[in-house]
Short mmCIF file of C-alpha atoms and ligand atoms in Angstrom, two decimals:
data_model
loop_
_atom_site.label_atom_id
_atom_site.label_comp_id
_atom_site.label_asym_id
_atom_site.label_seq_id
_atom_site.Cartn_x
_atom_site.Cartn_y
_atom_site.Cartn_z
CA UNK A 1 50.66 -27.43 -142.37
CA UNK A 2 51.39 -30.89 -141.26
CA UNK A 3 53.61 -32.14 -138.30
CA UNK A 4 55.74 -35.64 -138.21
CA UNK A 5 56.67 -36.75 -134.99
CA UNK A 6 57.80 -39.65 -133.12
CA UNK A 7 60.74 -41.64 -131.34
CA UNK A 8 64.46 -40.89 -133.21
CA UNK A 9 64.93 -43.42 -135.51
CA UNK A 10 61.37 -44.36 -136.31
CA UNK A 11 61.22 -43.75 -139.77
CA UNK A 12 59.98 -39.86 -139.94
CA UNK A 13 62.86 -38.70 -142.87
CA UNK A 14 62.45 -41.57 -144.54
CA UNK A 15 58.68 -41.09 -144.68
CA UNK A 16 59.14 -37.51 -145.03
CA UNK A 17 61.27 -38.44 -147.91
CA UNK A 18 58.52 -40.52 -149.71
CA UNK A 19 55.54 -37.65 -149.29
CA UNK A 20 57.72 -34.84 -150.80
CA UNK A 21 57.86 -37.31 -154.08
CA UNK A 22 54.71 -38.32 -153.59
CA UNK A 23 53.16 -34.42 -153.73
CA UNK A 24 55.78 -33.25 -156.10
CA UNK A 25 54.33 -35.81 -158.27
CA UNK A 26 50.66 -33.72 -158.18
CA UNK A 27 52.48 -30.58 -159.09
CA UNK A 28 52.48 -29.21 -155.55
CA UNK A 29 55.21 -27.16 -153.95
CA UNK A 30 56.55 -28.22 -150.43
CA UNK A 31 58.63 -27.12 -147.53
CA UNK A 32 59.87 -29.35 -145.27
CA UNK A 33 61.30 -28.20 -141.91
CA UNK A 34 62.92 -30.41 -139.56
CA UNK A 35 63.07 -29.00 -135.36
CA UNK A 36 65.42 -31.08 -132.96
CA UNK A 37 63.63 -29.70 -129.75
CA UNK A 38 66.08 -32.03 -127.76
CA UNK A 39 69.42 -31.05 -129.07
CA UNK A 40 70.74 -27.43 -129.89
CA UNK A 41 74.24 -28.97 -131.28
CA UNK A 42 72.49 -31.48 -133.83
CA UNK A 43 74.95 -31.37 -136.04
CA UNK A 44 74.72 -35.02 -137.02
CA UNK A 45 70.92 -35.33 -137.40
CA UNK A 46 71.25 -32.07 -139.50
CA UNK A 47 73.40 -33.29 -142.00
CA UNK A 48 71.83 -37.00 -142.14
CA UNK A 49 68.40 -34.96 -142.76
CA UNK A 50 69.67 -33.28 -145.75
CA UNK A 51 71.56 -36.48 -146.79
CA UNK A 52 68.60 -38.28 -146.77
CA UNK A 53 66.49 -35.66 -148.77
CA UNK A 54 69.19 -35.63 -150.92
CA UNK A 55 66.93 -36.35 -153.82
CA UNK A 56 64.80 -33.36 -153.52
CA UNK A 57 68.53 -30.93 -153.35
CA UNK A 58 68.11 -30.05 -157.08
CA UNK A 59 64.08 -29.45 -157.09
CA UNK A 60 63.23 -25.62 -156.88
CA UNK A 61 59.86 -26.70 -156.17
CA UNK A 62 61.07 -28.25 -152.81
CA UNK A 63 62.58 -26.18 -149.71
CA UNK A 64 64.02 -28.01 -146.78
CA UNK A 65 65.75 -26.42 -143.86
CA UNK A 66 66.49 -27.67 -140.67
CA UNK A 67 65.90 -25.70 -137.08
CA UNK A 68 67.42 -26.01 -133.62
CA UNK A 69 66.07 -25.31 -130.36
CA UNK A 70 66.61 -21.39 -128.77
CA UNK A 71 67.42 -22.50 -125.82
CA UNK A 72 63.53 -22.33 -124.67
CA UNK A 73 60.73 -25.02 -125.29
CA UNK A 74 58.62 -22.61 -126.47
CA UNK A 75 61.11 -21.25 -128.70
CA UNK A 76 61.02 -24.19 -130.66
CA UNK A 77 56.48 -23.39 -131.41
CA UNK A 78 57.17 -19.90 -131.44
CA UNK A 79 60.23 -20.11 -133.94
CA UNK A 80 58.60 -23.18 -136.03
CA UNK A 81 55.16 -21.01 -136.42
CA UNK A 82 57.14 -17.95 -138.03
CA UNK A 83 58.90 -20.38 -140.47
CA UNK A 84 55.47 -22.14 -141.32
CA UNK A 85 53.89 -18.75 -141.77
CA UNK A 86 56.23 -17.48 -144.05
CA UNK A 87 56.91 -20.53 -146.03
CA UNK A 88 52.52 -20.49 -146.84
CA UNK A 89 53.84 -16.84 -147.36
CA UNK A 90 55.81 -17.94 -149.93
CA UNK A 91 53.04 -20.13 -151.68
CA UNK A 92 54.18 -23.76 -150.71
CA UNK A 93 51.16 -25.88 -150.85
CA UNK A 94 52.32 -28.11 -148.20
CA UNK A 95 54.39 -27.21 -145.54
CA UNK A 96 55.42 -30.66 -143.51
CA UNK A 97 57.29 -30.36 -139.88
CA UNK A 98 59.54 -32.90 -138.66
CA UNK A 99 60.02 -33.17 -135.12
CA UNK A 100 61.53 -35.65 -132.68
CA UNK A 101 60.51 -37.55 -129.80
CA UNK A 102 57.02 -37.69 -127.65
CA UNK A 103 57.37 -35.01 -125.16
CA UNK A 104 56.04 -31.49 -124.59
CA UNK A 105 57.88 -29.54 -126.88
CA UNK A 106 56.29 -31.90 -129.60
CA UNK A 107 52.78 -31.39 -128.32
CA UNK A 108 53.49 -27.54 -128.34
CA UNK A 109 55.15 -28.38 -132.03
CA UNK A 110 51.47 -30.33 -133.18
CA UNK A 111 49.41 -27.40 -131.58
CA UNK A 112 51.31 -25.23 -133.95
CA UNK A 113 51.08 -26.81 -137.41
CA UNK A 114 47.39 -28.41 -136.80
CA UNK A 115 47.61 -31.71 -138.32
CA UNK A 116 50.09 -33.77 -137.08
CA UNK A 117 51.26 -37.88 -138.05
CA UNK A 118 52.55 -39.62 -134.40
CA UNK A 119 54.90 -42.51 -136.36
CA UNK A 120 55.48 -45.33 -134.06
CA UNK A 121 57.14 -48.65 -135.16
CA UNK A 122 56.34 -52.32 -133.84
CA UNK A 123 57.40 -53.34 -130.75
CA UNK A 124 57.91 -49.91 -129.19
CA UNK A 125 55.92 -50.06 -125.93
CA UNK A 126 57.37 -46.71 -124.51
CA UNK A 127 56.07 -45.14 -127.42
CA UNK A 128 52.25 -46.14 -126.78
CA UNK A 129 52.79 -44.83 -123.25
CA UNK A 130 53.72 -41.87 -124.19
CA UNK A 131 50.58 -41.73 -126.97
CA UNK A 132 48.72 -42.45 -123.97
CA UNK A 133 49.81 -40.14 -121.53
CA UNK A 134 48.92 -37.39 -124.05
CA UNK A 135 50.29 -36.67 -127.29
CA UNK A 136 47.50 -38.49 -129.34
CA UNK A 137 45.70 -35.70 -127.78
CA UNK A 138 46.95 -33.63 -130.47
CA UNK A 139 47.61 -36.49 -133.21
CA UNK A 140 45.43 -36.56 -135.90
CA UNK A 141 46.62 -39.72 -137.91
CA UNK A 142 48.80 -42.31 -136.22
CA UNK A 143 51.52 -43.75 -138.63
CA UNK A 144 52.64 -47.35 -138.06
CA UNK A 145 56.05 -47.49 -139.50
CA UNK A 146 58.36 -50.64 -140.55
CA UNK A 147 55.88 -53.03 -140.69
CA UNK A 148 58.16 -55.34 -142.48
CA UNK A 149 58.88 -55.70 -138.77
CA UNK A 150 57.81 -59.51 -137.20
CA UNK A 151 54.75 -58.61 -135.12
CA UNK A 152 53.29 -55.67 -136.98
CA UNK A 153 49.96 -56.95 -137.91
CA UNK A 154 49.62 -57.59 -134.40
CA UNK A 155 51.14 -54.04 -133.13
CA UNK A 156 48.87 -52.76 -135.45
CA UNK A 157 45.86 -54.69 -134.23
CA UNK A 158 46.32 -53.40 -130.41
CA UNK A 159 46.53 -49.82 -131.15
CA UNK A 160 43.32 -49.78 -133.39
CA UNK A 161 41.95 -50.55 -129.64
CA UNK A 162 43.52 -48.60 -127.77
CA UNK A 163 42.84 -45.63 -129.81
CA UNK A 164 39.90 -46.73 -131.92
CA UNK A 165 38.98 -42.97 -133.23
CA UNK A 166 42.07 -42.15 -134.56
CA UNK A 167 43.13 -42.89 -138.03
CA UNK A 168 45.61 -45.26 -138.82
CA UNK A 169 48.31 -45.74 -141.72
CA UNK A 170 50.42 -48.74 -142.03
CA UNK A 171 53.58 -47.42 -144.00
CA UNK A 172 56.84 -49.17 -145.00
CA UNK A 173 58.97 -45.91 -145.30
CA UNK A 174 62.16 -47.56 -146.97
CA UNK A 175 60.06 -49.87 -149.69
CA UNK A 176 57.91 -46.81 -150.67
CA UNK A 177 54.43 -48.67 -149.09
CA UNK A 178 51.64 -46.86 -147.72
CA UNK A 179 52.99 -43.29 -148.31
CA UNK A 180 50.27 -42.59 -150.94
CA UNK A 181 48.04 -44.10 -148.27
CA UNK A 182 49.27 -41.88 -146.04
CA UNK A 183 49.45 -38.55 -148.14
CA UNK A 184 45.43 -38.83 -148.73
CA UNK A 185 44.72 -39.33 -145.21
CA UNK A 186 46.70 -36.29 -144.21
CA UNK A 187 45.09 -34.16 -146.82
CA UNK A 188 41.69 -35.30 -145.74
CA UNK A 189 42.33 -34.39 -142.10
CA UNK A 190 43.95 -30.95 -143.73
CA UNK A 191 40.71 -30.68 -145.68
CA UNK A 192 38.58 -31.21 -142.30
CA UNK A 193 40.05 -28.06 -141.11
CA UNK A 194 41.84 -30.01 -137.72
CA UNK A 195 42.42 -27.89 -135.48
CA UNK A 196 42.21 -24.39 -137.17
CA UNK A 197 40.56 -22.53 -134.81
CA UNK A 198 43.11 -24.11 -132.44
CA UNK A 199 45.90 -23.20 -133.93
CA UNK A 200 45.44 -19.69 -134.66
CA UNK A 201 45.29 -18.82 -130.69
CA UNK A 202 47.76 -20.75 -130.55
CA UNK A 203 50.04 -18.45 -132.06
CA UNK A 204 48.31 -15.29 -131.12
CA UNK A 205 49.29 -16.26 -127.82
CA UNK A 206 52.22 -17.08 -128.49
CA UNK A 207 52.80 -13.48 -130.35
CA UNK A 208 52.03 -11.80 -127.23
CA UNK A 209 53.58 -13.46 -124.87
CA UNK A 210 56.88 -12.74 -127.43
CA UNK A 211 55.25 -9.36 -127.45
CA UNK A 212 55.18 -8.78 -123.59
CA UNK A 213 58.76 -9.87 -122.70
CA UNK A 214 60.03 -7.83 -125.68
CA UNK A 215 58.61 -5.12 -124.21
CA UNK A 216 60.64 -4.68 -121.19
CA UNK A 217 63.85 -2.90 -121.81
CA UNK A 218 67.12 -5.17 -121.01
CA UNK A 219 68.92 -2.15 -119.25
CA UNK A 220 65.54 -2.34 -116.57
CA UNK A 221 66.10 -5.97 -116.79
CA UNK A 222 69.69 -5.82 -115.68
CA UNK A 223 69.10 -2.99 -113.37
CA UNK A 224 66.29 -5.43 -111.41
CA UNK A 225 68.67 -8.85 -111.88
CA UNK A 226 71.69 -6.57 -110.15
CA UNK A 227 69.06 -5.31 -107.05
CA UNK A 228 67.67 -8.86 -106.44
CA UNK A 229 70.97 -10.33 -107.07
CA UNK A 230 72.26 -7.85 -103.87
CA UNK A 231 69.81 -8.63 -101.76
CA UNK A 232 67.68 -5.50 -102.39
CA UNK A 233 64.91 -6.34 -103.88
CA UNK A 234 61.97 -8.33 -103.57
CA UNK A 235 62.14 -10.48 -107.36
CA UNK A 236 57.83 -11.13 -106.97
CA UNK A 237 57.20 -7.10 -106.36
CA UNK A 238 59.27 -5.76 -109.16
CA UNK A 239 57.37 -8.15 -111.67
CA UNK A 240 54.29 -7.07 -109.92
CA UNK A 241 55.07 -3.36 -110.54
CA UNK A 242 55.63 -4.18 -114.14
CA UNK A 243 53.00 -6.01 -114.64
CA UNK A 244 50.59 -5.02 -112.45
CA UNK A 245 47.68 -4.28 -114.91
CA UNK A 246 47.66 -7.60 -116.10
CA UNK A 247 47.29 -8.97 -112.48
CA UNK A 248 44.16 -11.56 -111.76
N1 GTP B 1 63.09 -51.91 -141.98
C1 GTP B 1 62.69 -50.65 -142.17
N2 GTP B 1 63.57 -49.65 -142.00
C2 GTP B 1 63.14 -48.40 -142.19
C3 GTP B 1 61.82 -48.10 -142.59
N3 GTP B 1 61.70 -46.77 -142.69
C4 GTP B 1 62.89 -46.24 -142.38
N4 GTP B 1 63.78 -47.22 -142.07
C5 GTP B 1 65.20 -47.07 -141.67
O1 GTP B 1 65.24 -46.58 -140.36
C6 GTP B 1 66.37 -45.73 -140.17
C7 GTP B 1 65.93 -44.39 -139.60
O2 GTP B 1 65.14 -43.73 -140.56
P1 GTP B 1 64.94 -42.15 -140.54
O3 GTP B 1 63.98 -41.84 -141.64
O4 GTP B 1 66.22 -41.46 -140.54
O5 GTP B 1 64.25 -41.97 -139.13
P2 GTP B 1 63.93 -40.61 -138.35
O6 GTP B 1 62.72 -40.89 -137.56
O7 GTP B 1 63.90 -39.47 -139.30
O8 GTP B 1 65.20 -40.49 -137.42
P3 GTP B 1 65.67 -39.19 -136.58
O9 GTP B 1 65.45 -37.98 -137.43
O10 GTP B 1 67.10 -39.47 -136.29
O11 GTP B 1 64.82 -39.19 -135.35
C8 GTP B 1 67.02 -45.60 -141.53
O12 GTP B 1 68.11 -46.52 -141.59
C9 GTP B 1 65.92 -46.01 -142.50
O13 GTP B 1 66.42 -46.57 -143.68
C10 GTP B 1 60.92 -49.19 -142.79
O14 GTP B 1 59.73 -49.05 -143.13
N5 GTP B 1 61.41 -50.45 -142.56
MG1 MG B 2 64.87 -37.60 -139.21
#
């Protein structure tokens, strides 16, 4: 599984776009799931994703659905690892996730699908900020998109030192360039086994942590909301007494 992620507008369709063709054209099959953490009403984005993939519509060999947020940050992991899960179910070869933006919910997104491509374009300082407050943590290729950009041989020079052990791809989404580039390097990282061992607690955890609030009945829930909510009851003692085996 392989995550795209980075600023809106940075390229990551586009690119997304170009990799689908570019493994359809080795025979594989490929799923390609796009998460808007930020926005449950995405409407727009939605529709411009599938516009964009339009290509790929007709191809049985090609899936492409888009998700929206549950209304919890780790709904977005927890929901996007069941969809990856089942779509390897299903025997796609590559399964590609495209999330926006820099934040948590992306990190939580990358932890999930393993290998993950940060795209950032030329000129966007906020973006290195961000790369450096954290995400790049769990990047495993950094894409450097639009460099028919003025400046992007330059761009490109600084981050090779700021981040010196990370791999980097210089990729023209819209004129096609560097996407083959980019589709080895991915599968070598995929190949290296990235964070495997990683990911899999990842979503064990996240499993029972599903697990554990599933497993308290919503008539108890309601009952404690309505006591607490009148004043008679103590919110921190009736989790304890639910969970008190668990304590420490
Ligand atoms: N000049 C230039 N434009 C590009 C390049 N790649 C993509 N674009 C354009 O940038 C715009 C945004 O591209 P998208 O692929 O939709 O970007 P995105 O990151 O998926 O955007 P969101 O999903 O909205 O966050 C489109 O108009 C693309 O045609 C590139 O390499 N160079
Ligand atoms: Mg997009």
């Amino acid at each position: 599984m392989l995550g795209l992620t980075g600023a809106p507008g940075a390229g990551k369709s586009t690119l997304a776009t170009g990799l689908i063709r570019e493994w359809r054209g080795q025979g594989k099959r490929v799923a390609a799931i796009a998460v808007d953490p930020s926005s449950p009403f995405s409407g727009g984005a939605i529709l411009g994703d599938r516009i964009r993939m339009m290509e790929h519509h007709a191809d049985e060999g090609v899936f492409i659905r888009s998700m929206a947020n549950r209304g919890r940050l780790g709904g977005v992991a927890a929901a996007t690892s069941d969809m990856t899960l089942l779509c390897e179910a299903a025997g796609f070869d590559v399964v590609l996730v495209e999330t926006v933006g820099v934040g948590q919910a992306e990190v939580d997104v990358a932890r999930v699908v393993g290998v993950t491509a940060v795209v950032v374009v030329p000129g966007m300082g906020d973006a290195v900020q961000a790369l450096k407050a954290g995400i790049l943590e769990a990047a495993s290729v950094l894409v450097v998109n639009k460099c028919d950009y003025a400046g992007a041989a330059d761009f490109v020079g600084s981050l090779r030192g700021e981040f010196p052990a990370t791999p980097l791809v210089e990729t023209t989404a819209s004129a096609g360039r560097g996407i083959r580039e980019l589709a080895d390097v991915l599968e070598q990282r995929k190949q290296e086994g990235a964070g495997r061992a990683q990911l899999w607690r990842w979503r064990m955890r996240e499993m029972l942590l599903e697990q554990l609030a599933e497993g308290i009945s919503e008539a108890r829930l309601q009952e404690a909301a309505e006591l607490v909510a009148g004043g008679g009851g103590d919110p921190y003692r009736i989790v304890d007494e639910w969970v008190g085996s668990l304590r420490g």
